[in-house]
Amino acid sequence: MDEFMRSYLKAGNTVVSNYLLSNFHRVGLTNDELIIYLIIEKQREQGDRFPSSKLIAEETGLSESKVYELLHEMIQNNLMEIKTVKHADGKSYDQYSFERLFEKLLQSANHEVVKQQQTNEKMDRETIFAQIESEFGRPLSPIEYETINQWLNDDHYAPEMISLALKEAVLSQAYSLRYMDRILLNWEKKHLTSVSQVQKEEERQRNNGLDPSRHDRRNQNGEKADLTGPKIPIYKISDQ
């Protein structure tokens, strides 16, 4: 047992990225190629930057010809390359480099981020459509769909700002996109681009003796809304 522990500790450890282990298939690395990568990394940490096919075959249990075939495929698939590097002693040595493998992992990660962003944007868009149809109590017309898409695509209004403008419109009983558009334009002129900024502006107006909930509101017919009722409290976007 003592001999085993001495051998175990002497062998050291090889550090492997968990991201690589979770995503190696995404970049085209096979199970056998992953094992070969691990053996090469183990040898590199021990100072051998260009282990022989025979050594890799002994470590993996694969035939030497199979190892050579897999190494060739890894190079062809831009997962690995052989570089010639001049060392401090002035001599040039070959070594395996996996820079291309990690470049592919980075590209894969970026692709997943973009894909997730597109999914989130689609969900946000569908949520906005559903919210407006629910509050208006009717389906949106093709022109209204186009208007909302312009808010998102051309004006780059955040979905939460559109939701907040919808709440403003509902509180004023003005069930029209035209009214919501005026609210969004007003916020844009004041450089208010987030819900928190709108709330801070309302707080500032309230502290200055102005009631932001009682500004000139108009109903869906374009007439001034009745402001004789109770004051509308400041609300948060999470309020339902």
Short mmCIF file of C-alpha atoms in Angstrom, two decimals:
data_model
loop_
_atom_site.label_atom_id
_atom_site.label_comp_id
_atom_site.label_asym_id
_atom_site.label_seq_id
_atom_site.Cartn_x
_atom_site.Cartn_y
_atom_site.Cartn_z
CA MET A 1 0.00 0.00 0.00
CA ASP A 2 2.83 2.38 0.87
CA GLU A 3 4.49 1.61 -2.45
CA PHE A 4 1.24 2.40 -4.26
CA MET A 5 0.87 5.74 -2.48
CA ARG A 6 4.44 6.68 -3.33
CA SER A 7 3.82 5.84 -6.98
CA TYR A 8 0.49 7.65 -6.92
CA LEU A 9 1.96 10.85 -5.50
CA LYS A 10 5.02 10.68 -7.73
CA ALA A 11 2.83 10.45 -10.86
CA GLY A 12 1.36 13.90 -10.12
CA ASN A 13 -1.87 15.33 -11.50
CA THR A 14 -3.04 16.51 -14.89
CA VAL A 15 -5.31 19.55 -14.96
CA VAL A 16 -8.18 19.27 -17.44
CA SER A 17 -10.78 21.91 -18.24
CA ASN A 18 -14.28 20.88 -17.18
CA TYR A 19 -15.61 22.92 -20.09
CA LEU A 20 -13.59 20.75 -22.47
CA LEU A 21 -14.92 17.57 -20.86
CA SER A 22 -18.49 18.83 -21.21
CA ASN A 23 -18.17 20.13 -24.77
CA PHE A 24 -15.50 18.15 -26.62
CA HIS A 25 -18.11 16.47 -28.82
CA ARG A 26 -19.37 19.88 -29.96
CA VAL A 27 -16.05 20.62 -31.66
CA GLY A 28 -15.73 17.19 -33.28
CA LEU A 29 -13.39 15.50 -30.81
CA THR A 30 -14.09 11.77 -30.43
CA ASN A 31 -13.75 9.78 -27.21
CA ASP A 32 -10.50 8.16 -28.37
CA GLU A 33 -9.11 11.53 -29.46
CA LEU A 34 -9.97 12.99 -26.07
CA ILE A 35 -7.99 10.20 -24.39
CA ILE A 36 -5.05 10.91 -26.68
CA TYR A 37 -5.28 14.61 -25.79
CA LEU A 38 -5.22 13.73 -22.08
CA ILE A 39 -2.15 11.52 -22.52
CA ILE A 40 -0.34 14.22 -24.48
CA GLU A 41 -1.20 16.80 -21.80
CA LYS A 42 0.04 14.43 -19.08
CA GLN A 43 3.33 13.98 -20.91
CA ARG A 44 3.64 17.71 -21.53
CA GLU A 45 3.34 18.44 -17.82
CA GLN A 46 6.10 15.93 -17.27
CA GLY A 47 8.33 17.75 -19.77
CA ASP A 48 7.72 15.57 -22.84
CA ARG A 49 6.09 17.88 -25.39
CA PHE A 50 6.17 15.39 -28.27
CA PRO A 51 5.39 11.88 -26.98
CA SER A 52 5.80 9.09 -29.49
CA SER A 53 2.93 7.17 -31.05
CA LYS A 54 4.28 4.05 -29.34
CA LEU A 55 4.07 5.64 -25.88
CA ILE A 56 0.56 6.96 -26.54
CA ALA A 57 -0.49 3.50 -27.76
CA GLU A 58 0.84 1.90 -24.57
CA GLU A 59 -0.98 4.44 -22.38
CA THR A 60 -4.31 4.24 -24.23
CA GLY A 61 -4.43 0.56 -25.11
CA LEU A 62 -4.85 1.43 -28.77
CA SER A 63 -2.67 0.07 -31.54
CA GLU A 64 0.17 2.27 -32.70
CA SER A 65 -1.34 2.44 -36.20
CA LYS A 66 -4.67 3.55 -34.72
CA VAL A 67 -2.95 6.24 -32.68
CA TYR A 68 -1.15 7.51 -35.79
CA GLU A 69 -4.48 7.54 -37.68
CA LEU A 70 -6.23 9.50 -34.92
CA LEU A 71 -3.39 12.02 -34.63
CA HIS A 72 -3.57 12.56 -38.38
CA GLU A 73 -7.37 13.08 -38.18
CA MET A 74 -6.98 15.60 -35.34
CA ILE A 75 -4.58 17.61 -37.48
CA GLN A 76 -6.85 17.40 -40.53
CA ASN A 77 -9.86 18.52 -38.46
CA ASN A 78 -7.95 21.56 -37.11
CA LEU A 79 -8.03 20.24 -33.56
CA MET A 80 -4.28 20.01 -33.21
CA GLU A 81 -1.06 20.93 -34.99
CA ILE A 82 2.61 20.13 -34.74
CA LYS A 83 4.80 23.16 -34.14
CA THR A 84 8.57 23.47 -34.30
CA VAL A 85 9.82 25.58 -31.40
CA LYS A 86 13.35 26.74 -30.64
CA HIS A 87 14.20 26.20 -26.98
CA ALA A 88 16.65 28.00 -24.74
CA ASP A 89 19.43 25.59 -25.67
CA GLY A 90 19.19 26.83 -29.26
CA LYS A 91 17.85 23.54 -30.59
CA SER A 92 14.51 23.21 -32.38
CA TYR A 93 11.98 20.67 -31.16
CA ASP A 94 8.59 19.51 -32.40
CA GLN A 95 5.65 19.69 -30.04
CA TYR A 96 1.92 19.15 -30.13
CA SER A 97 -0.20 22.31 -29.89
CA PHE A 98 -3.94 22.39 -29.14
CA GLU A 99 -4.50 26.10 -29.74
CA ARG A 100 -6.88 25.29 -32.58
CA LEU A 101 -8.93 23.02 -30.32
CA PHE A 102 -9.45 25.82 -27.82
CA GLU A 103 -10.19 28.30 -30.60
CA LYS A 104 -12.99 25.96 -31.69
CA LEU A 105 -14.23 25.71 -28.11
CA LEU A 106 -14.32 29.51 -27.92
CA GLN A 107 -16.23 29.74 -31.21
CA SER A 108 -18.67 27.11 -29.94
CA ALA A 109 -19.18 29.04 -26.69
CA ASN A 110 -19.78 32.29 -28.59
CA HIS A 111 -22.25 30.51 -30.86
CA GLU A 112 -24.16 29.22 -27.84
CA VAL A 113 -24.28 32.72 -26.34
CA VAL A 114 -25.64 34.19 -29.58
CA LYS A 115 -28.14 31.34 -29.89
CA GLN A 116 -29.35 31.91 -26.32
CA GLN A 117 -29.63 35.65 -26.92
CA GLN A 118 -31.74 35.01 -30.03
CA THR A 119 -33.96 32.62 -28.06
CA ASN A 120 -34.39 35.18 -25.28
CA GLU A 121 -35.18 37.95 -27.78
CA LYS A 122 -37.81 35.76 -29.43
CA MET A 123 -39.38 34.97 -26.06
CA ASP A 124 -39.32 38.65 -25.07
CA ARG A 125 -40.99 39.60 -28.35
CA GLU A 126 -43.70 36.97 -27.97
CA THR A 127 -44.23 38.03 -24.35
CA ILE A 128 -44.71 41.68 -25.41
CA PHE A 129 -47.25 40.67 -28.07
CA ALA A 130 -49.16 38.55 -25.54
CA GLN A 131 -49.12 41.27 -22.86
CA ILE A 132 -50.49 43.95 -25.19
CA GLU A 133 -53.17 41.67 -26.61
CA SER A 134 -54.20 40.70 -23.09
CA GLU A 135 -54.43 44.31 -21.86
CA PHE A 136 -56.13 45.55 -25.03
CA GLY A 137 -58.56 42.64 -24.91
CA ARG A 138 -58.20 41.90 -28.62
CA PRO A 139 -55.77 40.50 -31.18
CA LEU A 140 -53.19 42.88 -32.60
CA SER A 141 -53.51 43.99 -36.21
CA PRO A 142 -50.68 43.44 -38.73
CA ILE A 143 -49.83 47.16 -38.56
CA GLU A 144 -49.63 46.98 -34.76
CA TYR A 145 -47.31 43.97 -34.99
CA GLU A 146 -45.13 45.99 -37.36
CA THR A 147 -45.11 48.96 -34.97
CA ILE A 148 -43.98 46.80 -32.04
CA ASN A 149 -41.30 45.15 -34.17
CA GLN A 150 -40.04 48.63 -35.12
CA TRP A 151 -39.83 49.56 -31.44
CA LEU A 152 -37.66 46.50 -30.82
CA ASN A 153 -35.62 46.36 -34.03
CA ASP A 154 -35.25 50.00 -35.12
CA ASP A 155 -35.76 52.07 -31.98
CA HIS A 156 -34.11 49.43 -29.77
CA TYR A 157 -36.55 49.95 -26.92
CA ALA A 158 -35.99 47.38 -24.20
CA PRO A 159 -38.90 44.92 -23.74
CA GLU A 160 -39.29 45.98 -20.11
CA MET A 161 -39.67 49.63 -21.20
CA ILE A 162 -42.43 48.64 -23.62
CA SER A 163 -44.13 46.74 -20.80
CA LEU A 164 -43.86 49.82 -18.58
CA ALA A 165 -45.32 52.03 -21.30
CA LEU A 166 -48.17 49.53 -21.61
CA LYS A 167 -48.88 49.88 -17.89
CA GLU A 168 -48.90 53.66 -18.24
CA ALA A 169 -51.38 53.37 -21.09
CA VAL A 170 -53.63 50.96 -19.18
CA LEU A 171 -53.61 53.20 -16.10
CA SER A 172 -54.78 56.04 -18.34
CA GLN A 173 -57.33 53.80 -20.05
CA ALA A 174 -55.65 54.62 -23.36
CA TYR A 175 -55.56 51.31 -25.17
CA SER A 176 -53.56 52.33 -28.22
CA LEU A 177 -50.03 51.93 -29.48
CA ARG A 178 -50.01 55.60 -30.44
CA TYR A 179 -50.30 56.55 -26.79
CA MET A 180 -47.59 54.06 -25.83
CA ASP A 181 -45.39 55.50 -28.59
CA ARG A 182 -45.70 59.00 -27.12
CA ILE A 183 -44.66 57.66 -23.72
CA LEU A 184 -41.64 55.87 -25.18
CA LEU A 185 -40.62 58.95 -27.19
CA ASN A 186 -40.93 61.12 -24.07
CA TRP A 187 -38.64 58.78 -22.15
CA GLU A 188 -36.21 58.67 -25.04
CA LYS A 189 -36.01 62.49 -25.13
CA LYS A 190 -35.19 62.44 -21.42
CA HIS A 191 -32.58 59.71 -22.03
CA LEU A 192 -34.46 57.29 -19.80
CA THR A 193 -33.55 53.83 -21.06
CA SER A 194 -34.33 51.57 -18.09
CA VAL A 195 -37.17 51.01 -15.65
CA SER A 196 -35.02 52.14 -12.73
CA GLN A 197 -34.24 55.43 -14.50
CA VAL A 198 -37.96 56.06 -15.09
CA GLN A 199 -38.70 55.37 -11.43
CA LYS A 200 -35.90 57.73 -10.33
CA GLU A 201 -37.27 60.44 -12.61
CA GLU A 202 -40.75 59.99 -11.14
CA GLU A 203 -39.25 60.19 -7.66
CA ARG A 204 -37.41 63.39 -8.61
CA GLN A 205 -40.60 64.96 -9.93
CA ARG A 206 -42.48 63.95 -6.81
CA ASN A 207 -39.80 65.48 -4.59
CA ASN A 208 -40.07 68.70 -6.62
CA GLY A 209 -43.80 68.88 -5.94
CA LEU A 210 -44.82 67.41 -9.31
CA ASP A 211 -47.03 64.35 -9.54
CA PRO A 212 -45.76 62.24 -12.45
CA SER A 213 -48.94 60.17 -12.32
CA ARG A 214 -51.10 63.23 -13.11
CA HIS A 215 -49.49 64.61 -16.26
CA ASP A 216 -51.59 65.26 -19.34
CA ARG A 217 -53.00 61.83 -20.19
CA ARG A 218 -55.39 61.10 -23.00
CA ASN A 219 -57.72 58.19 -23.50
CA GLN A 220 -57.90 55.99 -26.56
CA ASN A 221 -60.10 58.57 -28.36
CA GLY A 222 -57.41 61.24 -27.96
CA GLU A 223 -59.41 63.14 -25.30
CA LYS A 224 -57.96 64.23 -21.99
CA ALA A 225 -58.38 61.52 -19.41
CA ASP A 226 -60.41 62.18 -16.29
CA LEU A 227 -57.94 63.00 -13.52
CA THR A 228 -60.51 63.65 -10.80
CA GLY A 229 -60.16 60.14 -9.40
CA PRO A 230 -57.62 58.96 -6.85
CA LYS A 231 -53.93 59.45 -7.50
CA ILE A 232 -52.14 56.62 -9.25
CA PRO A 233 -49.24 55.39 -7.08
CA ILE A 234 -45.74 54.90 -8.35
CA TYR A 235 -45.40 51.24 -9.33
CA LYS A 236 -42.66 48.79 -10.20
CA ILE A 237 -42.43 46.73 -13.35
CA SER A 238 -42.76 43.55 -11.27
CA ASP A 239 -46.18 44.63 -9.97
CA GLN A 240 -49.05 42.80 -11.56
#
